Backbone as numpy.savetxt, mean C-alpha at the origin, in Angstrom:
# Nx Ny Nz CAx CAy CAz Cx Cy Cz
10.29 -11.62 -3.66 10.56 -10.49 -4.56 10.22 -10.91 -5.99
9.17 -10.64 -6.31 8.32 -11.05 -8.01 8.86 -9.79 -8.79
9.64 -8.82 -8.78 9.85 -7.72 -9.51 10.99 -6.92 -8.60
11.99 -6.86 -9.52 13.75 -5.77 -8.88 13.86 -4.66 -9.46
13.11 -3.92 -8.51 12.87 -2.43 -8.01 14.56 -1.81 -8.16
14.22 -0.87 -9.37 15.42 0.19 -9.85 15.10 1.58 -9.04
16.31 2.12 -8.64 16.59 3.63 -8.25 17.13 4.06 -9.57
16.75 5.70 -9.57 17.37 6.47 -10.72 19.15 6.27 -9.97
19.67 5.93 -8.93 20.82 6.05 -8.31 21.40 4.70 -8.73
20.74 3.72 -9.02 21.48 2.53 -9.45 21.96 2.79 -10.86
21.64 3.75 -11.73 22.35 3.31 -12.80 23.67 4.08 -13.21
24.81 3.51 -13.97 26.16 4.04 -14.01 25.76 4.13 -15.57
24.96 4.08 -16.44 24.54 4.61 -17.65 23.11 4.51 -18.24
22.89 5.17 -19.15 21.40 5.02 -19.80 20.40 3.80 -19.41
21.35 2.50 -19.86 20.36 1.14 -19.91 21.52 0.54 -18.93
22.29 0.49 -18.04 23.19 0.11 -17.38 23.13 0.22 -15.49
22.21 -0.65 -14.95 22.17 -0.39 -13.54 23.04 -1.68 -12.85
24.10 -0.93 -11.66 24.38 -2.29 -10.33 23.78 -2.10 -9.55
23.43 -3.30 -8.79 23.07 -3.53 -7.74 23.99 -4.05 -7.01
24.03 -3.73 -5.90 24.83 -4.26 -4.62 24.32 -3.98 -3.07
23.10 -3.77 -2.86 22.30 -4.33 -1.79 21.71 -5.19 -1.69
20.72 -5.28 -0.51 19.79 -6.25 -0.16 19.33 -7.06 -1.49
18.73 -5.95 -2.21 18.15 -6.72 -3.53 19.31 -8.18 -4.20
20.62 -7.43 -3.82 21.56 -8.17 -4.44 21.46 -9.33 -4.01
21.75 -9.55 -2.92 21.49 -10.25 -2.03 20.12 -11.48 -2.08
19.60 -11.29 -2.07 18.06 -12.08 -2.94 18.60 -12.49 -3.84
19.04 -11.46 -5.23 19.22 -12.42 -6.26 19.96 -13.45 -6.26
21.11 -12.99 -5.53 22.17 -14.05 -5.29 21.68 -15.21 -4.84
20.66 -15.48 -3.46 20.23 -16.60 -3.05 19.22 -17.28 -3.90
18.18 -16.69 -4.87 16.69 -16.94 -4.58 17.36 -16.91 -6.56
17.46 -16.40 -6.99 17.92 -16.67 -8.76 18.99 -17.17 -8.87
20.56 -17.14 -8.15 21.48 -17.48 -8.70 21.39 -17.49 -10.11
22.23 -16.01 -10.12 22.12 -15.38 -11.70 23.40 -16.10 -12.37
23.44 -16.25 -13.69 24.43 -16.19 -14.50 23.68 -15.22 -15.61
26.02 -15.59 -16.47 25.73 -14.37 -17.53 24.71 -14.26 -18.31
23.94 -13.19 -18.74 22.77 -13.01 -20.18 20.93 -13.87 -19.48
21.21 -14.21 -18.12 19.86 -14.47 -17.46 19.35 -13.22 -17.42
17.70 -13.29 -17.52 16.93 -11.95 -18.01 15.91 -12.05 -16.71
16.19 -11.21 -15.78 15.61 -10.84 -14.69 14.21 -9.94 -14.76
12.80 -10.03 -14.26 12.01 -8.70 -14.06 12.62 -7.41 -13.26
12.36 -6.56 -13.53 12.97 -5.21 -13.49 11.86 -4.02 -13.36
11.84 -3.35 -12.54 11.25 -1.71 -12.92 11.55 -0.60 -12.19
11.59 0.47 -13.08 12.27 1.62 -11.85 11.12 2.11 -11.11
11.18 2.60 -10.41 10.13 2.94 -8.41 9.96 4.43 -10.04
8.54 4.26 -9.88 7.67 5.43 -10.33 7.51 5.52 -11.89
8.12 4.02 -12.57 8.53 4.00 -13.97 8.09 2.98 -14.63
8.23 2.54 -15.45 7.81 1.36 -16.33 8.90 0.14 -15.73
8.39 -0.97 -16.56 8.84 -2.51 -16.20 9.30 -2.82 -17.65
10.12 -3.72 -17.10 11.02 -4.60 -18.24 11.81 -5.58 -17.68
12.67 -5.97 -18.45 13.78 -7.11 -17.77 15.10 -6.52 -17.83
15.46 -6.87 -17.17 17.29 -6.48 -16.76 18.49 -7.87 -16.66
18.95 -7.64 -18.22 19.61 -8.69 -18.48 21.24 -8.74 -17.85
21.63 -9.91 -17.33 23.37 -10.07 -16.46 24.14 -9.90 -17.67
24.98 -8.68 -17.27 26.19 -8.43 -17.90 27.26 -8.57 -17.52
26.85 -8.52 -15.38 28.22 -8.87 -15.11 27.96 -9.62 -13.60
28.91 -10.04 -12.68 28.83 -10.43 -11.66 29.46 -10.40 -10.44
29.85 -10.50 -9.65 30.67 -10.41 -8.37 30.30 -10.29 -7.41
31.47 -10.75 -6.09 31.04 -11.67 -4.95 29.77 -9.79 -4.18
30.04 -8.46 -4.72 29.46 -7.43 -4.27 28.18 -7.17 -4.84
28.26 -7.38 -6.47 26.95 -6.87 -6.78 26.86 -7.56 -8.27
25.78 -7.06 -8.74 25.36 -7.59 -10.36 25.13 -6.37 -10.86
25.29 -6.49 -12.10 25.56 -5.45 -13.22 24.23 -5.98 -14.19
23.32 -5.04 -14.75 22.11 -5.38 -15.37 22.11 -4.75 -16.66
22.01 -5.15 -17.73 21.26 -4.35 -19.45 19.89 -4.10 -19.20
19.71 -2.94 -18.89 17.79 -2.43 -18.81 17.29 -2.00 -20.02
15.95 -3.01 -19.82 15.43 -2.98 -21.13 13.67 -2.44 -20.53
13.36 -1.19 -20.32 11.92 -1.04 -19.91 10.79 -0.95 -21.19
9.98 -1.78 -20.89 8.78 -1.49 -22.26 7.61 -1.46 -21.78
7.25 -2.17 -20.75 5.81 -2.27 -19.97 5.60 -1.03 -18.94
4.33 -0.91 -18.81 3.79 0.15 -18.05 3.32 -1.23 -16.52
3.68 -0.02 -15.53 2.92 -1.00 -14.08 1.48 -1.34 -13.93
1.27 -2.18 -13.09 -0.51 -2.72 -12.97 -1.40 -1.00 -12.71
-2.40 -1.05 -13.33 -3.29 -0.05 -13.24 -3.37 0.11 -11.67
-3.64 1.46 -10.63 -3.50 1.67 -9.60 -5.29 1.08 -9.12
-5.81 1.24 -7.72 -6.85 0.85 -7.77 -7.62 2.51 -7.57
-8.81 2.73 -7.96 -9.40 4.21 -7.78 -10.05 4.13 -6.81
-9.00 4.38 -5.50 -9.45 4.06 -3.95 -8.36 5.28 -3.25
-9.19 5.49 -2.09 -8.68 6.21 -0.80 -8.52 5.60 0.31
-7.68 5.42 0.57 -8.02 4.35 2.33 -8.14 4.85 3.43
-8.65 5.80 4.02 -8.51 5.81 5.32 -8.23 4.94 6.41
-7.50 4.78 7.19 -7.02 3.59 8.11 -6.50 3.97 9.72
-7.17 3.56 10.33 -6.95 4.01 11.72 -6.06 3.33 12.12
-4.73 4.13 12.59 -3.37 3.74 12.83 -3.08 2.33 13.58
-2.88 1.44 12.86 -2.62 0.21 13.76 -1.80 -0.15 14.67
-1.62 -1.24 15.89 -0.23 -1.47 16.07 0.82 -1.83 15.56
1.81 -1.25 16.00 3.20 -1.16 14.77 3.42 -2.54 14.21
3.47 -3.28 15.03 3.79 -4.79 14.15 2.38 -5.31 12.93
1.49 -4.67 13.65 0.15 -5.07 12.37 0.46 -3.58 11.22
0.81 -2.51 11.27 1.08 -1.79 10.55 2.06 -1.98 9.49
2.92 -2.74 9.65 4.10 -3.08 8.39 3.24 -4.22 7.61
2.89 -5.16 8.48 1.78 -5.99 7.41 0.91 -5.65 6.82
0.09 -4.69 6.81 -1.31 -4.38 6.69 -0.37 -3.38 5.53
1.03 -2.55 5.60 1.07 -1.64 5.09 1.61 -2.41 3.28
2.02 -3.09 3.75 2.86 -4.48 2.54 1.06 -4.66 1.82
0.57 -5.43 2.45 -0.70 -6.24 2.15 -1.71 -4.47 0.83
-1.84 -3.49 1.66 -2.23 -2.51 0.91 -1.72 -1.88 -0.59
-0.56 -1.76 0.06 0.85 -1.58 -1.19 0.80 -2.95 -2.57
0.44 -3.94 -2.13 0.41 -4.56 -3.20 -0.93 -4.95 -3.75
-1.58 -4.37 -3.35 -3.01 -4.33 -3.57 -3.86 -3.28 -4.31
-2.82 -2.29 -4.74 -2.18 -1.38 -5.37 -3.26 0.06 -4.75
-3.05 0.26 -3.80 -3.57 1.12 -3.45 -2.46 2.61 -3.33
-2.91 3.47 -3.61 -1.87 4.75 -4.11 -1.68 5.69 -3.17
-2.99 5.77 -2.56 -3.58 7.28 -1.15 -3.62 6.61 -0.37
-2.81 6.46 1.25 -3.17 5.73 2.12 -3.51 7.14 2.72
-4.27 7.30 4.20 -4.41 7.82 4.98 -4.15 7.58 6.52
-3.40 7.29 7.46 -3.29 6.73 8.62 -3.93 8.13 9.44
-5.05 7.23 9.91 -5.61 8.26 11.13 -5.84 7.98 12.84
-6.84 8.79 13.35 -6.83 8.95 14.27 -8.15 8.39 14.93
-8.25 7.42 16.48 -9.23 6.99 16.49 -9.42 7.04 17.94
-10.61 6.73 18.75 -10.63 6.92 19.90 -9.83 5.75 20.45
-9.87 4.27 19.81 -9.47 3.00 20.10 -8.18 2.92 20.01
-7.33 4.27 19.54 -5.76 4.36 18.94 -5.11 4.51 19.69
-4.41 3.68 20.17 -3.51 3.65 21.25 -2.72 5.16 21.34
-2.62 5.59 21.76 -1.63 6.92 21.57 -0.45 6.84 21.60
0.07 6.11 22.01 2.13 5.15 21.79 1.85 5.00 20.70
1.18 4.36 19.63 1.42 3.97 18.64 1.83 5.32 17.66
1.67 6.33 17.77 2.24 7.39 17.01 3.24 8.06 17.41
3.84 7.35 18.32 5.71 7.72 18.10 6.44 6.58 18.26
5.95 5.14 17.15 6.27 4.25 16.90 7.71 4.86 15.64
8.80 4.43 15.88 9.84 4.94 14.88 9.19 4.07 13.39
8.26 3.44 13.20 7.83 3.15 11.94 7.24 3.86 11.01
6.57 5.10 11.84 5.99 5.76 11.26 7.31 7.06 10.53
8.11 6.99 10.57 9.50 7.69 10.04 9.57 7.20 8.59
9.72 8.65 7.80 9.77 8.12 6.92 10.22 6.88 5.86
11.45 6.60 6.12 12.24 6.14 5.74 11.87 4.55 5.74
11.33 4.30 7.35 10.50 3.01 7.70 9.70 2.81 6.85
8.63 4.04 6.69 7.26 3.59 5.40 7.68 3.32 4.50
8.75 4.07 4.08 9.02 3.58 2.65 9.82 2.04 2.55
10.25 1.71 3.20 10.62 0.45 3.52 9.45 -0.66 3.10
8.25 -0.12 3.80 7.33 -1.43 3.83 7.03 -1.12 2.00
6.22 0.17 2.02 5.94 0.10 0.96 6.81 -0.52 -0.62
7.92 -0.55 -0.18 8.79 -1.29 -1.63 8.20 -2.80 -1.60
8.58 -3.17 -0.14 8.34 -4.68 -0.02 7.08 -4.86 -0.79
6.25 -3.90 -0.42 5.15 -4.51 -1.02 4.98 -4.05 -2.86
5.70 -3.13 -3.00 5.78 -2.95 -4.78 6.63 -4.03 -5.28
7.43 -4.70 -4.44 8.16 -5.61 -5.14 7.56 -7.35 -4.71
6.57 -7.11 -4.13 5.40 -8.30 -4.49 4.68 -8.62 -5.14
4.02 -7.64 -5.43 3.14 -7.54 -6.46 3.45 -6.97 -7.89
4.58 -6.85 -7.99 5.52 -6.66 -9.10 4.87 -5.39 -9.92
4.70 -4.06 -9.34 4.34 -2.78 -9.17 5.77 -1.58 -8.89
5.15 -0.54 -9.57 6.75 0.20 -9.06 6.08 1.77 -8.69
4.37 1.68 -8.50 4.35 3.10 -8.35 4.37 3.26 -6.95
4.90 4.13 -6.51 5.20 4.43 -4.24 4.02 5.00 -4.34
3.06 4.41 -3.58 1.61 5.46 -2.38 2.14 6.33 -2.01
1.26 7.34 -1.85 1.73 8.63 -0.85 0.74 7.92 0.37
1.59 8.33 1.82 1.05 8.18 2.70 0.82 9.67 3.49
0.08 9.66 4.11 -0.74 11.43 4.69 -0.88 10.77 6.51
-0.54 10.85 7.18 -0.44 10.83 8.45 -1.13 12.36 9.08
-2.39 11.87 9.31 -3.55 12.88 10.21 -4.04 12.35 11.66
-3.21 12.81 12.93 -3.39 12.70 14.56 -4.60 13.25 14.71
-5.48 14.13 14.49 -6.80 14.54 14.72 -7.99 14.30 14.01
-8.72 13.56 14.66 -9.90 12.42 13.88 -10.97 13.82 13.58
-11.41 14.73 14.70 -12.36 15.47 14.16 -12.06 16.70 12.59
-10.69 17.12 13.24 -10.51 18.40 11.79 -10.20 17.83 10.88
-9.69 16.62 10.72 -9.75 15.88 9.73 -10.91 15.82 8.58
-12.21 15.08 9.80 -13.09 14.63 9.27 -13.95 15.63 8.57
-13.92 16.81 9.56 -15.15 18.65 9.27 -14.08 18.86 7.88
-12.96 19.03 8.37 -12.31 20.43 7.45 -11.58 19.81 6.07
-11.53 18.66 5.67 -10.53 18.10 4.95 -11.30 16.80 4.57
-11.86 15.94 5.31 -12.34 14.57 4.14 -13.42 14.72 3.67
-14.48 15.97 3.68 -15.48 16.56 2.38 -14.74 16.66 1.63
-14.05 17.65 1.04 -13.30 17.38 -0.56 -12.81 16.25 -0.91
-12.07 15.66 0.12 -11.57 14.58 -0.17 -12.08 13.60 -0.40
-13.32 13.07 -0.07 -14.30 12.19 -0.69 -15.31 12.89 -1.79
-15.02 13.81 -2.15 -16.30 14.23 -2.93 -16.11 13.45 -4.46
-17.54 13.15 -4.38 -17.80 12.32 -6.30 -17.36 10.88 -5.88
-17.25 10.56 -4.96 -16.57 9.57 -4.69 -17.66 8.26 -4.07
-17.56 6.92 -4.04 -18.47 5.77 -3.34 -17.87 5.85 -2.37
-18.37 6.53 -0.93 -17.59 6.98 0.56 -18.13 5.43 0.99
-17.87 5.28 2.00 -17.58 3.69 2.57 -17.36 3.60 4.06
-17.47 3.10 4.99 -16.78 2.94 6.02 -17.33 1.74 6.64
-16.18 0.76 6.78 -16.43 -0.39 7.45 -16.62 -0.42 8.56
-17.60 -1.13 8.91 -18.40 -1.27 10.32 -18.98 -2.24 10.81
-18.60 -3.29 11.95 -19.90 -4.55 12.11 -21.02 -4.10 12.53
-21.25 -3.38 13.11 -22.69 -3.22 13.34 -23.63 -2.46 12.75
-24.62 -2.58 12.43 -25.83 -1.73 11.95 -25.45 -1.03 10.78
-24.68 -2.40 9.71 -24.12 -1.96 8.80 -25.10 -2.59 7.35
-24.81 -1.50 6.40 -25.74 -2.75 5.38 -24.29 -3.31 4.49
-24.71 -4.50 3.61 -23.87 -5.46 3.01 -23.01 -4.80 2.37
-21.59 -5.24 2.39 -20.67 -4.80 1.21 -21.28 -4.88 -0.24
-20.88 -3.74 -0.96 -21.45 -3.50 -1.98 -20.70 -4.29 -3.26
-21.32 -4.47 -4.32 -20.37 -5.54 -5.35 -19.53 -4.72 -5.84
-18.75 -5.71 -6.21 -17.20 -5.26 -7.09 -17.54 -4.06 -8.09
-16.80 -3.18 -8.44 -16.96 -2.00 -9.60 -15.50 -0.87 -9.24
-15.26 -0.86 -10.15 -14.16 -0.41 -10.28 -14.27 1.70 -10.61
-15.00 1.58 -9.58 -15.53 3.17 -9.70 -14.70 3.93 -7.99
-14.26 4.99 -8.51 -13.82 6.09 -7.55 -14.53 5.70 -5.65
-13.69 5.08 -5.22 -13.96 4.78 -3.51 -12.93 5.74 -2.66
-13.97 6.49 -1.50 -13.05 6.40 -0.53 -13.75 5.47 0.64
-12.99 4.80 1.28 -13.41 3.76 2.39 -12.07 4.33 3.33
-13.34 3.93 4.73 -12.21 4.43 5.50 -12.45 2.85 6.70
-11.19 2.49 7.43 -11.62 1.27 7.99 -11.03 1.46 9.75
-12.12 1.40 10.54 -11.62 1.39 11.93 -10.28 0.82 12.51
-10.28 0.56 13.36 -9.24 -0.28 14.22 -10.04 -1.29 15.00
-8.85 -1.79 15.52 -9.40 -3.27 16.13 -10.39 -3.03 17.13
-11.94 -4.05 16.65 -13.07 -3.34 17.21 -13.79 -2.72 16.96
-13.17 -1.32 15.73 -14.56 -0.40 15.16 -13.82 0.57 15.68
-14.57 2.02 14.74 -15.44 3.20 15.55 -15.64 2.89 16.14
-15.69 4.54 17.30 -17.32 4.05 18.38 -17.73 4.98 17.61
-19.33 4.93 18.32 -20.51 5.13 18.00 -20.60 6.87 17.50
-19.40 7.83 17.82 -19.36 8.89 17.70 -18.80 9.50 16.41
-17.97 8.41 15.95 -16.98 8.76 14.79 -17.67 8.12 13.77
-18.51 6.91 14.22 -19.45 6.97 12.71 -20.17 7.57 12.54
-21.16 8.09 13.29 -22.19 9.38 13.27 -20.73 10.33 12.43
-20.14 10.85 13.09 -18.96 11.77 12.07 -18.93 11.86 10.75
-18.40 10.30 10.05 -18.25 9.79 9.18 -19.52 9.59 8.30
-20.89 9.52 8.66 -21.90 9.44 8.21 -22.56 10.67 7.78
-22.37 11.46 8.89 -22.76 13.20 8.61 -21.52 13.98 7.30
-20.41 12.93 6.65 -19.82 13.48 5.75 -20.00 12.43 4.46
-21.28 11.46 4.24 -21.38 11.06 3.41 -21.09 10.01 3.53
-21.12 9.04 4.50 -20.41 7.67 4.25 -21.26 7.20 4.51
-20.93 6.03 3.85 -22.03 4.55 4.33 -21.70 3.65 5.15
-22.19 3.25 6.46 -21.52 1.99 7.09 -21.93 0.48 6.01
-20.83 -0.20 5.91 -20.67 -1.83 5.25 -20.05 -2.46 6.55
-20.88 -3.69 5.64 -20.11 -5.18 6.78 -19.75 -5.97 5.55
-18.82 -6.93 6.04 -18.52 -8.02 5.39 -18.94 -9.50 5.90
-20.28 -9.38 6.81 -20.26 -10.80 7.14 -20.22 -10.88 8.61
-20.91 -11.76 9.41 -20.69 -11.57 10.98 -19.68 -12.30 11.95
-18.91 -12.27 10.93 -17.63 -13.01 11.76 -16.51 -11.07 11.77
-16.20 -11.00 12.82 -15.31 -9.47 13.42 -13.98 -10.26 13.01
-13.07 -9.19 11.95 -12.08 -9.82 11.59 -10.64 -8.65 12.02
-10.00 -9.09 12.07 -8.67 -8.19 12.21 -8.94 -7.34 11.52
-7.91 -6.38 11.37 -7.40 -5.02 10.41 -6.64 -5.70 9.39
-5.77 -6.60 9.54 -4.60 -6.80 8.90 -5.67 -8.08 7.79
-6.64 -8.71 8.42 -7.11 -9.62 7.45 -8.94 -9.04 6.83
-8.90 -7.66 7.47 -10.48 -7.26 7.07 -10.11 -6.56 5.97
-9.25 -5.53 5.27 -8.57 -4.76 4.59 -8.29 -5.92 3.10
-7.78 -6.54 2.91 -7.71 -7.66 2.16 -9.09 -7.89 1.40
-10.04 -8.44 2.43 -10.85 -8.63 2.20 -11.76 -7.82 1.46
-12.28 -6.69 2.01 -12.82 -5.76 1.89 -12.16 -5.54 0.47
-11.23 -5.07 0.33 -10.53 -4.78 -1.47 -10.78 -5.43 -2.48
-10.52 -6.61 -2.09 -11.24 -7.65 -2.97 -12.90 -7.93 -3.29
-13.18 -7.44 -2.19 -14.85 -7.60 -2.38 -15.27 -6.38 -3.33
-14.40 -5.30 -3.00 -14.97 -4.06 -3.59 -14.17 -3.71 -4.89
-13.65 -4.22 -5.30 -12.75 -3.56 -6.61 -12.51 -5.59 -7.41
-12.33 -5.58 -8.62 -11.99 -6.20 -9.62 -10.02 -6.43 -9.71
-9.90 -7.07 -8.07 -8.42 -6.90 -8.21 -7.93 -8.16 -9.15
């Protein structure tokens, strides 16, 4: 935890927030706070600062909020992402989230297991779970919206033309792909298969709406470690 993620619900005045959850909990182990120690701080959708100990106990800590900084610039990306398995989905969803990506998209693929979309992770409450973890890694406080779309074709016809338009469209692919393109910090949507790829039908799809197939190299890498990659190759993180 590189940054302690404020709710508008934690505070009992203006510059005055407790904590007494999980978070608490961390601090307690991982800072062992005393009085007037000046903690990183930011509220979920707000600026950053430090949050100085005013008070303590065996339940919670009492903080002086002081916000002055604005969060890391977001990245000017779209992700499309073909729904992973649930245990690679909380990683991949952390790993994105702090990578500061804002628009996720979880979609639909022929390779998509179909259990995997009444995985209880996909509940809200779950996403938002991962996603803190990962704002409070990368010491970020703005929440992604996530868009959960089960149908790969009306998706693709009726809804990701606007949604990529003006945009460097993308779609990762090993085969019969040309090279990842260099870093630039210009308007992307990329959209990235599942384990394995497209098949051969959904990139034709994806191609007939403007995309480009990229590779990163001929080694076939996970979701959870191609995504990483790929971000970094393509944006100035």
């Amino acid at each position: 935890m590189n940054l302690i993620l404020l709710f508008e619900s934690d505070f009992i005045a203006s510059d005055t927030a407790v904590i007494s959850d999980r978070r608490f909990q961390h601090i307690k182990q991982f800072y062992q706070p005393v009085e007037n120690q000046q903690l990183k701080v930011g509220l979920l959708n707000g600026d950053i600062g430090r949050g100085t100990v005013t008070g303590l106990s065996e339940q919670s800590i009492t903080l002086e909020i002081h916000l002055d900084n604005t969060p890391p610039p977001p990245l000017p990306l779209t992700l499309l992402l073909a729904l992973p398995r649930p245990k690679m989905l909380k990683r991949t969803l952390q790993t994105i989230t702090s990578m500061g990506v804002k628009q996720i998209y979880l979609i639909n693929s022929y390779k998509v297991d179909k259990s995997y979309w009444s995985t209880p992770i996909l509940q809200d409450h779950n996403l938002r779970e991962q996603l803190l973890l990962g704002l409070e890694q990368s010491g970020d406080t703005q929440l992604p919206e996530i868009h959960l779309r089960k149908r790969f074709k009306p998706f693709v016809e009726d809804e990701l033309p606007e949604l990529a338009a003006q945009s460097r469209a993308l779609v990762a692919h090993p085969y019969n792909a040309s090279d990842c393109p260099v870093s630039a910090p210009v308007k992307t949507t990329l959209a990235i298969g599942p384990e394995g790829g497209f098949i051969p039908y959904e990139i034709e799809k994806l191609q007939a709406t403007g995309f480009d197939a990229i590779h990163i190299g001929p080694r076939i890498l996970r979701v959870e470690n191609a995504v990483p990659v790929l971000l970094a190759r393509l944006f100035p993180v």
